[in-house]
GROMACS .gro file of C-alpha atoms in nm:
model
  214
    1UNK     CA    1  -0.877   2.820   0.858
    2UNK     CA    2  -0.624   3.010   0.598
    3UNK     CA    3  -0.575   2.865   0.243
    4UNK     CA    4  -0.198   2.801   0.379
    5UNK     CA    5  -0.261   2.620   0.692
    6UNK     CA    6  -0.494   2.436   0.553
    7UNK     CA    7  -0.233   2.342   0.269
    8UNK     CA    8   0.015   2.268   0.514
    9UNK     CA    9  -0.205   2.036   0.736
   10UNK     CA   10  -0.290   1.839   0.402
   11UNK     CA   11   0.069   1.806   0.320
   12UNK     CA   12   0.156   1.663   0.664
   13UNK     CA   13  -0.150   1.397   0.673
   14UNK     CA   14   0.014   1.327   0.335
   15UNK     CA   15   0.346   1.226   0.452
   16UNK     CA   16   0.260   1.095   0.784
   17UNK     CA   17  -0.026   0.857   0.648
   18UNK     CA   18   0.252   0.722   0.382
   19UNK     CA   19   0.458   0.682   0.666
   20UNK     CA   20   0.209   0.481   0.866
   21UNK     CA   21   0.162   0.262   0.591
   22UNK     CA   22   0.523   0.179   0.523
   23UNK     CA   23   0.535   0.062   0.880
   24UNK     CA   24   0.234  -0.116   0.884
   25UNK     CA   25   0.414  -0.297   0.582
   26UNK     CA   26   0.669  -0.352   0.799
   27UNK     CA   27   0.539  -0.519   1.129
   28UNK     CA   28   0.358  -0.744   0.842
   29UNK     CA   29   0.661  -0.871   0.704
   30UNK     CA   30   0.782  -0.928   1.044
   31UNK     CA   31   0.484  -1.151   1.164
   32UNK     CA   32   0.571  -1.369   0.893
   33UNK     CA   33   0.194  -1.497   0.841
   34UNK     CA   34   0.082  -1.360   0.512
   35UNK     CA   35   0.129  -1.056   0.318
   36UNK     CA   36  -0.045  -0.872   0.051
   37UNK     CA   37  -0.036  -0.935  -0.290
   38UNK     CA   38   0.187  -0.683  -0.361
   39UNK     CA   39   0.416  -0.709  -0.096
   40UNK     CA   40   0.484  -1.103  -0.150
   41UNK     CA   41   0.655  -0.961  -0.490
   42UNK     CA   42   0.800  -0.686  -0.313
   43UNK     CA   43   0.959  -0.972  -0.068
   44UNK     CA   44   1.015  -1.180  -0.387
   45UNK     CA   45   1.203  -0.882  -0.590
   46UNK     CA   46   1.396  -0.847  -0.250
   47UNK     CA   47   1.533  -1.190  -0.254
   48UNK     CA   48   1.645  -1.194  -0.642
   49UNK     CA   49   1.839  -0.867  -0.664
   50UNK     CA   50   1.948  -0.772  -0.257
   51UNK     CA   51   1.809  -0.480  -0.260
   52UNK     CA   52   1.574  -0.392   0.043
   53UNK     CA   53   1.223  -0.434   0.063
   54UNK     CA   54   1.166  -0.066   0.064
   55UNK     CA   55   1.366   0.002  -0.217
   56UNK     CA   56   1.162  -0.287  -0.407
   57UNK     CA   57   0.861  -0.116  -0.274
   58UNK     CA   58   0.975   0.228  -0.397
   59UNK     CA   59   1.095   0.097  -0.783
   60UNK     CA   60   0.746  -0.079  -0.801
   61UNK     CA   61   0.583   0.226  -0.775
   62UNK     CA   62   0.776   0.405  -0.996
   63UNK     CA   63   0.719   0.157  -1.296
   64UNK     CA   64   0.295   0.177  -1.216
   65UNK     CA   65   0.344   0.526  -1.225
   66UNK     CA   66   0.467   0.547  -1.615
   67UNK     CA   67   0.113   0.280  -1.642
   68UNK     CA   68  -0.037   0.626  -1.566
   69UNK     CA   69   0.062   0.752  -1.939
   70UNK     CA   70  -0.141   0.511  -2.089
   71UNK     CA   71  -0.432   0.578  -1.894
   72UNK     CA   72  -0.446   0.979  -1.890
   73UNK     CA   73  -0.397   1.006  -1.523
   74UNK     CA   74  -0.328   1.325  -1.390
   75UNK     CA   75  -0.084   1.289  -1.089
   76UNK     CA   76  -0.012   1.545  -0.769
   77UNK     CA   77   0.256   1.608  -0.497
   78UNK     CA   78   0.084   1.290  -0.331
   79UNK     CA   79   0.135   1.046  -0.598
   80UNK     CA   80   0.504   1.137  -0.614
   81UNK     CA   81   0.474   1.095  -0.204
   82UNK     CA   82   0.343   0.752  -0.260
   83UNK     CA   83   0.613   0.643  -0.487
   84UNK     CA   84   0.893   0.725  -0.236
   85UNK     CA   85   0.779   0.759   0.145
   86UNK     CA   86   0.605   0.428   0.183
   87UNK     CA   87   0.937   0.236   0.110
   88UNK     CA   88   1.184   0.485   0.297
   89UNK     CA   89   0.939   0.404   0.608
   90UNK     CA   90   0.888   0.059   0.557
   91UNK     CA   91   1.303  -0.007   0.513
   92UNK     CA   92   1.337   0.288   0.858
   93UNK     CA   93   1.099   0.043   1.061
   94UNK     CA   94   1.216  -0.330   0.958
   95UNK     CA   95   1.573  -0.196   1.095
   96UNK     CA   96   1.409  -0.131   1.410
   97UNK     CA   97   1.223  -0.425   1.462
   98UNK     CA   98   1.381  -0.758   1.609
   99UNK     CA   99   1.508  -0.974   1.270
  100UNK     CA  100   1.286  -1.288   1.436
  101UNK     CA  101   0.943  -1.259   1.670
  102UNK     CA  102   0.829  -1.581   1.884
  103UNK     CA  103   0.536  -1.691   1.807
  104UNK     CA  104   0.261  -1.501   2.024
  105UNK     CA  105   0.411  -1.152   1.892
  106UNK     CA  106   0.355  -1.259   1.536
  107UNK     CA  107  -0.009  -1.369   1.585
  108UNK     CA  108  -0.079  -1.072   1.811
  109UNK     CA  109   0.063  -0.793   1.608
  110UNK     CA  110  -0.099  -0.910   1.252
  111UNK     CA  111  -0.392  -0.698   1.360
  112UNK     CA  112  -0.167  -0.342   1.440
  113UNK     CA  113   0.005  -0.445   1.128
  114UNK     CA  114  -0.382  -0.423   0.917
  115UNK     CA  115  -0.463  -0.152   1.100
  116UNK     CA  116  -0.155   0.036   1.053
  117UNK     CA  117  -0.166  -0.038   0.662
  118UNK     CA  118  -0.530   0.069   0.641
  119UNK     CA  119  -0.511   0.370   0.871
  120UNK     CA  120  -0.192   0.528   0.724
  121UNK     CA  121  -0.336   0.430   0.342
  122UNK     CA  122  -0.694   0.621   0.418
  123UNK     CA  123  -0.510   0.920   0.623
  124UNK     CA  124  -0.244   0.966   0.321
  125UNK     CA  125  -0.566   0.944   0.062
  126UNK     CA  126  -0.762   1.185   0.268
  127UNK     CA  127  -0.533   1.459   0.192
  128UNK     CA  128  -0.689   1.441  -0.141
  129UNK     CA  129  -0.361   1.581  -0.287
  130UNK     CA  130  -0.335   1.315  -0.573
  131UNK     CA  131  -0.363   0.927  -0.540
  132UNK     CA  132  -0.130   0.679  -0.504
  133UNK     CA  133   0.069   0.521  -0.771
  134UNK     CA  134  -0.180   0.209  -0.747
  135UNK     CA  135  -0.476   0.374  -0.685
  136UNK     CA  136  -0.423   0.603  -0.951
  137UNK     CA  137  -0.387   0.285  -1.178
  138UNK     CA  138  -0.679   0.129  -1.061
  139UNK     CA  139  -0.941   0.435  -1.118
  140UNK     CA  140  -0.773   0.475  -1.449
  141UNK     CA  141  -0.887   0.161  -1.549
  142UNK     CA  142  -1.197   0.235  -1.409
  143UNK     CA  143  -1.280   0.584  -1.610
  144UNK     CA  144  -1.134   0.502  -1.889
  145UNK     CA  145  -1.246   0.175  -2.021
  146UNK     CA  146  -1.603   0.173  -1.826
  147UNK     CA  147  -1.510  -0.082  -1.520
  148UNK     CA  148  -1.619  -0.089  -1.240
  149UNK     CA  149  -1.360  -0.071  -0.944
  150UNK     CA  150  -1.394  -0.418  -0.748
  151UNK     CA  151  -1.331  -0.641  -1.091
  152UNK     CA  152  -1.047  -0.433  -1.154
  153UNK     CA  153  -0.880  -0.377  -0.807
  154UNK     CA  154  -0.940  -0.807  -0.798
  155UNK     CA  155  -0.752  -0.871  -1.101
  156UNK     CA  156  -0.483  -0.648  -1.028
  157UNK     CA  157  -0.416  -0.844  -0.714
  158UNK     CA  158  -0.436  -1.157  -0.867
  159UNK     CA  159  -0.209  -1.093  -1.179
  160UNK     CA  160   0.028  -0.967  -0.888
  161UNK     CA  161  -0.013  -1.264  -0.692
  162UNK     CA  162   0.087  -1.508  -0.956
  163UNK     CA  163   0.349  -1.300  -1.022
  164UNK     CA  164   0.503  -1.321  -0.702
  165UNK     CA  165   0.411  -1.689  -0.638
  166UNK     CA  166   0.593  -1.742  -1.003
  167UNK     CA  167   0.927  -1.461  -0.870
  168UNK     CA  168   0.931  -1.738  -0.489
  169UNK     CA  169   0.777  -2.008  -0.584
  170UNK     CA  170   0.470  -2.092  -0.420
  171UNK     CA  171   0.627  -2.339  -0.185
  172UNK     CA  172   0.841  -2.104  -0.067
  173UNK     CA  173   0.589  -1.791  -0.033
  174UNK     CA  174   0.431  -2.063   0.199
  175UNK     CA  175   0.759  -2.180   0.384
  176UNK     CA  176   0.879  -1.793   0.445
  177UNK     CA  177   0.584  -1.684   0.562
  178UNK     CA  178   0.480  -1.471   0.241
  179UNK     CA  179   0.167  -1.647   0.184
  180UNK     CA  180  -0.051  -1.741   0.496
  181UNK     CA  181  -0.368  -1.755   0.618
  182UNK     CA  182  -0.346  -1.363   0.661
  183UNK     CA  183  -0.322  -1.304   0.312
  184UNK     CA  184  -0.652  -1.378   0.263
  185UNK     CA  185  -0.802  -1.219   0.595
  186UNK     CA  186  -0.555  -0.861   0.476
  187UNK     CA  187  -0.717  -0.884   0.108
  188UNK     CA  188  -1.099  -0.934   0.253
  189UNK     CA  189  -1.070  -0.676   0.539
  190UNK     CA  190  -0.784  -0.407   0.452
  191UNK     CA  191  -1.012  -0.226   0.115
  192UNK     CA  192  -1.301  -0.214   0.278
  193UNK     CA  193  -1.151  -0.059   0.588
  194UNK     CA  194  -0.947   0.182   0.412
  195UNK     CA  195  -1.283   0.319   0.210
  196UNK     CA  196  -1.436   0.311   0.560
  197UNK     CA  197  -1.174   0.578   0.753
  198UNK     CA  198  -1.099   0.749   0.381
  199UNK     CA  199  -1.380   1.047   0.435
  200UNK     CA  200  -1.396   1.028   0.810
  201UNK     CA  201  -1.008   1.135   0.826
  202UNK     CA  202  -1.071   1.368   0.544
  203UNK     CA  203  -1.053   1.771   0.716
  204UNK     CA  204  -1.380   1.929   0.700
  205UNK     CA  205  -1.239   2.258   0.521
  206UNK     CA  206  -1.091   2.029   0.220
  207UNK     CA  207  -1.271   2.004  -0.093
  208UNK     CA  208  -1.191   1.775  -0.417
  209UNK     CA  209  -1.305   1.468  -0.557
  210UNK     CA  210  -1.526   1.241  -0.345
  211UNK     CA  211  -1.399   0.888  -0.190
  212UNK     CA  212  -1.328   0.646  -0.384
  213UNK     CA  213  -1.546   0.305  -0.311
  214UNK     CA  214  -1.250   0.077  -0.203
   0.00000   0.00000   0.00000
């Protein structure tokens, strides 16, 4: 395959596995079970300012991104991808989907929802054209203070967590649907899943660094 279509393939798993993710982020939100770490203070940041979840989504990134300077990061086309697309999709498909599911949608779509999140994440890494804003601060961490990558992808959810519980309240995360019995299952099953798919959606032709250990 030619150096350009090979480029051009790369770009477009790049975008379409950021898009992917965004809605996977958004049928989660919708089942109203448990979220993410992260996205409980995206939903949080939501509710103080009235700004949309994607936009939240979008302005989070952007301030982990200028973490980056501390850390000696070197970014690429797909960080900048990671900082915007995720939150343009995720806003995109929460207009699309009904305000309010019964009861049997919720429980039976938190599974496309994971697998949506994971799949788009690993597709969008496997273009290997620059990591995402919080990936990029994770491995940071990692190379340049001698971690190793689950203690530091842990406490980076957790600080996150409290932050969000402390942005709700965690009475409320609970009430709303923020905080649920799915958080948990999402944090134990969605890493390992995305290091899983990571290399087997990465093209054969590609070359770069290897996959990270999610």
């Amino acid at each position: 395959m030619r150096l350009s279509a090979r480029l051009g393939l790369r770009l477009l798993q790049m975008f379409a596995g950021s898009a992917i993710m965004g809605v996977g982020m958004a049928v989660l939100v919708r089942c109203s079970l448990g979220l993410m770490p992260w996205d409980i203070w995206h939903m949080g940041l939501s509710e103080k300012t009235g700004w949309t979840v994607g936009v939240c989504i979008q302005l989070t990134n952007a301030v982990v991104l200028l973490g980056w300077l501390f850390l000696r990061v070197r970014p690429g086309v797909g960080t900048i991808c990671g900082v915007l697309v995720p939150g343009w999709a995720c806003d995109r498909a929460l207009e699309l989907f009904p305000a309010v599911w019964d009861q049997w949608t919720r429980l039976a779509m938190v599974g496309p929802g994971a697998a949506l999140f994971a799949g788009g994440t690993a597709f969008y890494l496997a273009a290997n054209l620059g990591p995402g804003p919080r990936d990029g601060l994770m491995t940071g961490m990692v190379q340049r203070y001698g971690l190793r990558i689950w203690p530091v992808r842990a406490s980076i959810e957790v600080v996150v967590l409290i932050i969000g519980l402390l942005v709700v309240g965690a009475g409320e995360t609970v009430r709303k649907g923020y905080l649920g019995w799915t958080t948990l299952a999402l944090v134990l099953v969605v890493p390992p899943l995305i290091g899983y798919l990571k290399p087997r959606l990465t093209l054969a032709e590609q070359t770069g660094a290897p996959p990270l250990a999610s």
